[in-house]
Short mmCIF file of C-alpha atoms and ligand atoms in Angstrom, two decimals:
data_model
loop_
_atom_site.label_atom_id
_atom_site.label_comp_id
_atom_site.label_asym_id
_atom_site.label_seq_id
_atom_site.Cartn_x
_atom_site.Cartn_y
_atom_site.Cartn_z
CA MET X 1444 88.57 116.23 115.81
CA GLN X 1445 88.62 113.87 112.80
CA SER X 1446 88.81 115.48 109.41
CA GLY X 1447 85.48 115.55 107.64
CA THR X 1448 83.48 116.14 110.82
CA PRO X 1449 81.46 119.33 110.44
CA ASP X 1450 82.63 122.07 112.81
CA PRO X 1451 80.36 125.04 112.13
CA ASP X 1452 81.72 128.22 113.69
CA THR X 1453 78.73 130.53 113.27
CA PRO X 1454 74.95 130.19 113.79
CA ARG X 1455 74.54 130.57 110.05
CA ASP X 1456 76.85 127.64 109.34
CA LEU X 1457 75.13 125.62 112.03
CA LEU X 1458 71.81 126.23 110.28
CA SER X 1459 73.08 125.02 106.92
CA TYR X 1460 74.70 121.92 108.41
CA ALA X 1461 71.58 121.16 110.44
CA ARG X 1462 69.31 121.38 107.38
CA LEU X 1463 71.59 119.17 105.34
CA TYR X 1464 71.98 116.69 108.16
CA ALA X 1465 68.19 116.57 108.70
CA GLU X 1466 67.66 115.39 105.12
CA SER X 1467 69.91 112.40 105.82
CA VAL X 1468 67.87 111.24 108.81
CA ASP X 1469 65.48 108.39 108.06
CA VAL X 1470 62.26 110.07 109.18
CA ASP X 1471 59.47 110.81 106.75
CA VAL X 1472 58.93 114.56 107.07
CA ASP X 1473 58.19 117.31 104.57
CA HIS X 1474 61.46 119.24 104.80
CA ASP X 1475 60.06 122.15 102.78
CA ALA X 1476 57.51 122.79 105.53
CA ILE X 1477 60.14 123.01 108.29
CA GLU X 1478 61.63 126.37 109.28
CA TRP X 1479 64.99 126.28 111.08
CA GLU X 1480 66.27 128.86 113.53
CA VAL X 1481 69.33 129.14 115.73
CA SER X 1482 68.94 131.03 118.98
CA LYS X 1483 71.91 132.77 120.55
CA ARG X 1484 69.88 133.73 123.59
CA ALA X 1485 70.49 131.74 126.75
CA ARG X 1486 68.03 128.87 126.87
CA ARG X 1487 67.75 125.78 128.98
CA ARG X 1488 66.92 123.41 126.17
CA ALA X 1489 69.22 122.33 123.38
CA GLY X 1490 66.37 122.49 120.88
CA ALA X 1491 62.66 123.13 120.55
CA CYS X 1492 60.00 122.35 118.00
CA SER X 1493 56.76 124.27 117.49
CA TYR X 1494 53.85 124.06 115.07
CA ASP X 1495 51.62 126.66 113.48
CA ALA X 1496 48.42 124.74 112.74
CA ASP X 1497 47.07 127.50 110.48
CA SER X 1498 49.99 127.49 108.05
CA GLY X 1499 51.14 123.93 108.74
CA THR X 1500 54.66 125.23 109.37
CA VAL X 1501 56.90 123.44 111.82
CA THR X 1502 59.70 125.49 113.37
CA ILE X 1503 62.79 123.83 114.83
CA ARG X 1504 64.85 126.15 116.99
CA LEU X 1505 68.39 125.09 117.89
CA THR X 1506 70.28 126.62 120.80
CA TRP X 1507 73.74 127.89 119.91
CA ASP X 1508 75.12 127.47 123.45
CA ALA X 1509 74.08 123.83 123.47
CA TYR X 1510 75.91 123.24 120.21
CA GLU X 1511 78.98 125.00 121.63
CA GLN X 1512 78.90 122.68 124.60
CA TYR X 1513 78.13 119.41 122.80
CA GLY X 1514 80.07 119.78 119.58
CA TRP X 1515 78.59 118.67 116.28
CA ARG X 1516 78.47 114.91 116.80
CA GLN X 1517 76.51 115.03 120.01
CA PHE X 1518 74.38 117.88 118.74
CA THR X 1519 73.05 115.74 115.89
CA ALA X 1520 71.11 113.80 118.56
CA THR X 1521 69.26 117.02 119.37
CA ILE X 1522 68.49 117.51 115.69
CA ARG X 1523 67.11 113.95 115.45
CA HIS X 1524 65.00 114.50 118.57
CA GLU X 1525 63.45 117.68 117.16
CA LEU X 1526 62.87 115.99 113.79
CA VAL X 1527 60.78 113.33 115.49
CA HIS X 1528 58.65 116.14 116.96
CA ALA X 1529 58.39 117.65 113.48
CA TRP X 1530 57.23 114.28 112.15
CA GLU X 1531 54.56 114.08 114.89
CA PHE X 1532 53.33 117.60 114.19
CA GLN X 1533 53.14 117.04 110.45
CA ARG X 1534 51.40 113.72 110.76
CA PHE X 1535 49.23 114.09 113.87
CA GLY X 1536 49.07 117.84 114.53
CA GLU X 1537 50.51 117.38 118.00
CA ALA X 1538 53.72 116.22 119.63
CA GLY X 1539 54.92 114.99 122.99
CA HIS X 1540 57.21 112.43 124.61
CA GLY X 1541 54.78 109.51 124.81
CA GLU X 1542 54.85 106.03 123.35
CA ARG X 1543 54.58 107.21 119.72
CA PHE X 1544 57.49 109.55 120.22
CA ARG X 1545 59.53 106.91 122.05
CA GLU X 1546 59.21 104.36 119.24
CA LYS X 1547 60.08 106.79 116.48
CA ALA X 1548 62.96 108.27 118.49
CA ALA X 1549 64.38 104.79 119.08
CA ALA X 1550 64.21 104.08 115.34
CA VAL X 1551 66.47 107.06 114.55
CA ASP X 1552 68.61 106.73 117.70
CA ALA X 1553 67.38 110.02 119.15
CA PRO X 1554 67.31 110.72 122.88
CA ARG X 1555 63.86 110.40 124.41
CA HIS X 1556 64.07 113.62 126.41
CA CYS X 1557 64.67 117.16 125.25
CA GLU X 1558 68.08 117.72 126.72
CA SER X 1559 68.94 120.58 128.97
CA PHE X 1560 72.52 121.65 129.38
CA THR X 1561 74.72 123.36 131.89
CA ASP X 1562 77.02 126.33 132.32
CA PRO X 1563 80.05 126.87 130.08
CA ARG X 1564 83.17 124.82 130.71
CA LEU X 1565 85.58 127.47 129.53
CA ALA X 1566 85.91 131.24 129.74
CA LEU X 1567 87.86 133.74 127.69
CA ALA X 1568 89.00 136.78 129.66
CA CYS X 1569 91.05 139.91 129.08
CA THR X 1570 94.58 139.76 130.53
CA ALA X 1571 94.58 143.51 131.21
CA SER X 1572 92.54 145.17 133.92
CA CYS X 1573 89.33 145.49 131.85
CA GLU X 1574 86.29 143.41 132.75
CA TRP X 1575 85.75 141.60 129.45
CA ARG X 1576 84.90 137.92 129.81
CA ALA X 1577 82.98 135.39 127.67
CA GLY X 1578 81.88 131.83 128.41
CA ARG X 1579 82.69 129.07 125.94
CA HIS X 1580 81.42 125.52 125.80
CA ARG X 1581 83.46 124.14 122.96
CA ALA X 1582 87.16 124.07 122.16
CA SER X 1583 86.68 126.65 119.39
CA LYS X 1584 89.56 128.47 117.69
CA PRO X 1585 89.95 131.22 120.32
CA VAL X 1586 90.14 128.50 122.98
CA LYS X 1587 92.76 126.49 121.08
CA GLN X 1588 94.75 129.47 119.82
CA PRO X 1589 94.07 132.43 122.11
CA GLY X 1590 97.34 134.00 120.94
CA GLY X 1591 95.60 135.04 117.73
CA TYR X 1592 92.83 136.93 119.51
CA ARG X 1593 92.54 140.27 121.29
CA CYS X 1594 90.14 141.58 123.89
CA PRO X 1595 87.25 143.17 121.94
CA ASP X 1596 87.01 145.96 124.53
CA CYS X 1597 90.62 147.08 125.01
CA GLY X 1598 92.76 145.11 122.56
CA ALA X 1599 94.89 143.37 125.19
CA ASP X 1600 95.83 139.67 125.04
CA VAL X 1601 93.24 137.04 125.90
CA ARG X 1602 93.53 134.26 128.45
CA VAL X 1603 91.44 131.06 128.49
CA GLU X 1604 90.40 129.34 131.70
CA HIS X 1605 89.08 125.82 132.16
CA LEU X 1606 86.56 126.70 134.84
CA ALA X 1607 86.29 123.44 136.78
CA SER X 1608 90.07 123.04 137.19
CA GLY X 1609 91.18 126.69 137.17
CA VAL X 1610 93.88 125.86 134.57
CA THR X 1611 94.59 128.83 132.27
CA TRP X 1612 96.55 129.37 129.04
CA THR X 1613 97.29 132.11 126.54
CA ASP X 1614 98.57 130.26 123.47
CA ALA X 1615 98.26 127.05 121.45
CA ALA X 1616 101.06 125.30 123.37
CA GLY X 1617 99.33 126.20 126.63
CA TYR X 1618 96.12 124.70 125.31
CA GLU X 1619 97.93 121.42 124.54
CA ARG X 1620 99.44 121.38 128.05
CA ALA X 1621 96.04 122.06 129.58
CA ARG X 1622 94.49 119.16 127.66
CA ALA X 1623 97.26 116.93 128.99
CA VAL X 1624 96.90 117.95 132.64
CA VAL X 1625 93.14 118.37 133.02
CA ASP X 1626 91.71 114.92 133.70
CA ASP X 1627 88.06 115.81 133.57
CA TRP X 1628 87.84 117.99 130.51
ZN1 LIG Z 557 61.22 116.79 122.96
ZN1 LIG Z 558 90.31 144.10 127.78
#
């Protein structure tokens, strides 16, 4: 990843980056009236936008798993998409994916459809006989340097698996080899 590209590691960091990023997008919304949330629950959509007509509050909910899968750069498209919904809600009291949405989305280079996303690409697993396992979408630190991490259940070493290819590794050098041999990362 290039230096200077945001790489938030926690939902809290993702929230702060998303808010900051949103203010740089050229769409005329009242940022003070937008609430941001990050959901760690499994969801099918990368983001969602809702509106409380009584208070006038727009809520944008971002899905952590989608961010993990996309990485920051691609995830900004989700943020732009939800901001266009926020703009519709604030201005018209309703939002959808019709002509009005399409034009505004095109103006800020946002995808027209709310994106859904798929299962994790990577899994961390305990190398001992315990059952611990966790899906990962993104090449986060434990994926790149599993040698520095221990199974949270039993303390044994951790192994990473690239699920589509079955390639596994347990340290940073193994990660580099895996990147070199797996064609379809
Ligand atoms: Zn949408
Ligand atoms: Zn274990």
